[in-house]
XYZ file of C-alpha atoms in Angstrom:
143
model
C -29.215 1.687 -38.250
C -28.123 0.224 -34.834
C -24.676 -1.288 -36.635
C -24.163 2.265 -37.528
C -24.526 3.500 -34.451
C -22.825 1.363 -32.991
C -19.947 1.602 -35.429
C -19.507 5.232 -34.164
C -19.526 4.997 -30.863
C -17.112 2.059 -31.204
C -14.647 4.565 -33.429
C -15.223 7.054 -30.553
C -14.492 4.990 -27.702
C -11.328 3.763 -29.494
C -10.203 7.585 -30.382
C -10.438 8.531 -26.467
C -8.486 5.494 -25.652
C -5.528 5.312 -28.132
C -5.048 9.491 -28.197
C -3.681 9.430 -25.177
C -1.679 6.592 -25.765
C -0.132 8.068 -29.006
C 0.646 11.013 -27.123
C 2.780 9.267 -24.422
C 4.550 7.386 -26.636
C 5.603 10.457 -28.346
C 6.553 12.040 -25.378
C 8.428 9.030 -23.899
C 10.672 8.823 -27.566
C 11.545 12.866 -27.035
C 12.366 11.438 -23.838
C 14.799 8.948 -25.036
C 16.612 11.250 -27.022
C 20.292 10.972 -25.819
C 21.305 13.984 -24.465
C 24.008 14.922 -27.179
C 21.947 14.816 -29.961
C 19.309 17.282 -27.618
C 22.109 19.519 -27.158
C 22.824 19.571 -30.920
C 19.659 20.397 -31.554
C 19.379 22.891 -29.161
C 22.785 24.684 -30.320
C 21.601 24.600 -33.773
C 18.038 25.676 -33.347
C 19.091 28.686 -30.966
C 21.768 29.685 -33.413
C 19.945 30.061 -36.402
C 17.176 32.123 -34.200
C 19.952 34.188 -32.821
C 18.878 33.382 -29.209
C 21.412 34.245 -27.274
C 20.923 33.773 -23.806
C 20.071 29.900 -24.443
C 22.648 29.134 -26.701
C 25.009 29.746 -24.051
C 23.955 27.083 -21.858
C 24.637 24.642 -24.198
C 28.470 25.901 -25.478
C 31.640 27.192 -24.583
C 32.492 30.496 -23.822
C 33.860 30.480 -27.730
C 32.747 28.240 -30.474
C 35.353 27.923 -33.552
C 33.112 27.807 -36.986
C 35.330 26.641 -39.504
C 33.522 27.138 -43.225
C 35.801 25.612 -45.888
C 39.400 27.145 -45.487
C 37.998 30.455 -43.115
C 37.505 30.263 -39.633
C 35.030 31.713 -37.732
C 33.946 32.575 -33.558
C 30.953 32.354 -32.116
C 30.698 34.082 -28.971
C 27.526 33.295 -27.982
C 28.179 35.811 -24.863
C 29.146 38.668 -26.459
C 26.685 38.297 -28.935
C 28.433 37.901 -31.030
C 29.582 35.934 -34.909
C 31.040 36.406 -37.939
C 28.767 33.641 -39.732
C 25.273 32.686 -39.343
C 23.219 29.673 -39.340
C 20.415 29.018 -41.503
C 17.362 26.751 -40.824
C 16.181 24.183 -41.315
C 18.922 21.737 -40.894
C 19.041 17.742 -41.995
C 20.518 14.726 -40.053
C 21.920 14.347 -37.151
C 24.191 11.206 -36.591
C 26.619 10.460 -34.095
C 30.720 10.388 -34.223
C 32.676 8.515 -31.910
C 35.862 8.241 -31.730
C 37.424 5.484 -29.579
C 33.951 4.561 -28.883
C 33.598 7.816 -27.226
C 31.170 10.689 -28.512
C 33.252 13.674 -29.875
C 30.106 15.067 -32.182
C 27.387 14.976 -34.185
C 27.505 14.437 -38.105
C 24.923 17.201 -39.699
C 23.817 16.204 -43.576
C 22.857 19.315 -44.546
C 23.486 22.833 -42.942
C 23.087 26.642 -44.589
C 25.914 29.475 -43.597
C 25.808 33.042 -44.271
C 29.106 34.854 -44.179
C 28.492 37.882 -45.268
C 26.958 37.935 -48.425
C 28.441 34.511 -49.862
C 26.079 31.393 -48.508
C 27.786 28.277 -48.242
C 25.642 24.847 -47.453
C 26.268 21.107 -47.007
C 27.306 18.662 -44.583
C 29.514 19.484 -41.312
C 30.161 18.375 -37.853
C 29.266 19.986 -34.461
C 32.412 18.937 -32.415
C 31.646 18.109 -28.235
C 33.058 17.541 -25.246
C 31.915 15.995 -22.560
C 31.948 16.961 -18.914
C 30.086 15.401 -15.896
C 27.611 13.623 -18.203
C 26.897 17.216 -20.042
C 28.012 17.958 -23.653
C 29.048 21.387 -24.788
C 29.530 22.387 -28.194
C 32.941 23.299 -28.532
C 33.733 23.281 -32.440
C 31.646 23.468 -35.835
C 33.546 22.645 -39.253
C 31.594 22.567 -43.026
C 33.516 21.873 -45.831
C 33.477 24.164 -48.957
C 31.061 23.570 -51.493
């Protein structure tokens, strides 16, 4: 009976220790994120909810949406676009070019236009400026 006891208050002790510990090592790998893949996310996520006011801070006045051969703007000032994001979204890997970071490689995105839906892979194109990225560009190819 005392082992048993024992055995709980052990599994207790060691639950109040290593919660806290899983919890800031959670929070320190949201902290490592690099920033352009956090403003990817952001874009996306705010895009597909249609909020406005922070999508802005993380584009240019006009985003260019190309969907197979049409091309799109997003005006996230306005508000304003012709297409629309659907969540979820899948993958997010880096592009460089030159070693540089020009975007981020999506593996699965949804876009309404309309009523025609296209989905697949595309690329959220950025520029950099004074360690910031903005989303300047989005392009899906046809599927």
């Amino acid at each position: 009976m005392r082992i048993g006891r024992a055995a709980v208050l052990l599994g207790l002790a060691l639950g109040v220790y290593v919660a806290p510990l899983t919890t800031h090592a959670q929070q320190a790998a949201v902290a490592a994120r690099p920033q352009h893949i956090e403003t990817t996310q952001t874009f996306l996520m705010t895009w597909g909810h249609q909020r406005w006011e922070d999508l802005k801070s993380v584009t240019t006045d006009k985003v260019t949406v190309k969907v197979g051969p049409s091309a799109y703007t997003l005006e996230p000032g306005a508000p304003k676009s012709d297409v629309q994001l659907t969540l979820p979204f899948r993958g997010l890997t880096t592009v460089r070019t030159d070693g540089k970071i020009t975007g981020v490689k999506v593996d699965e995105m949804v876009f309404k236009m309309g009523d025609r839906e296209m989905r697949g892979p595309g690329t959220i194109d950025l520029t950099e400026e004074n360690g910031m990225f903005r989303v300047t560009g989005v392009t899906a190819g046809a599927q």
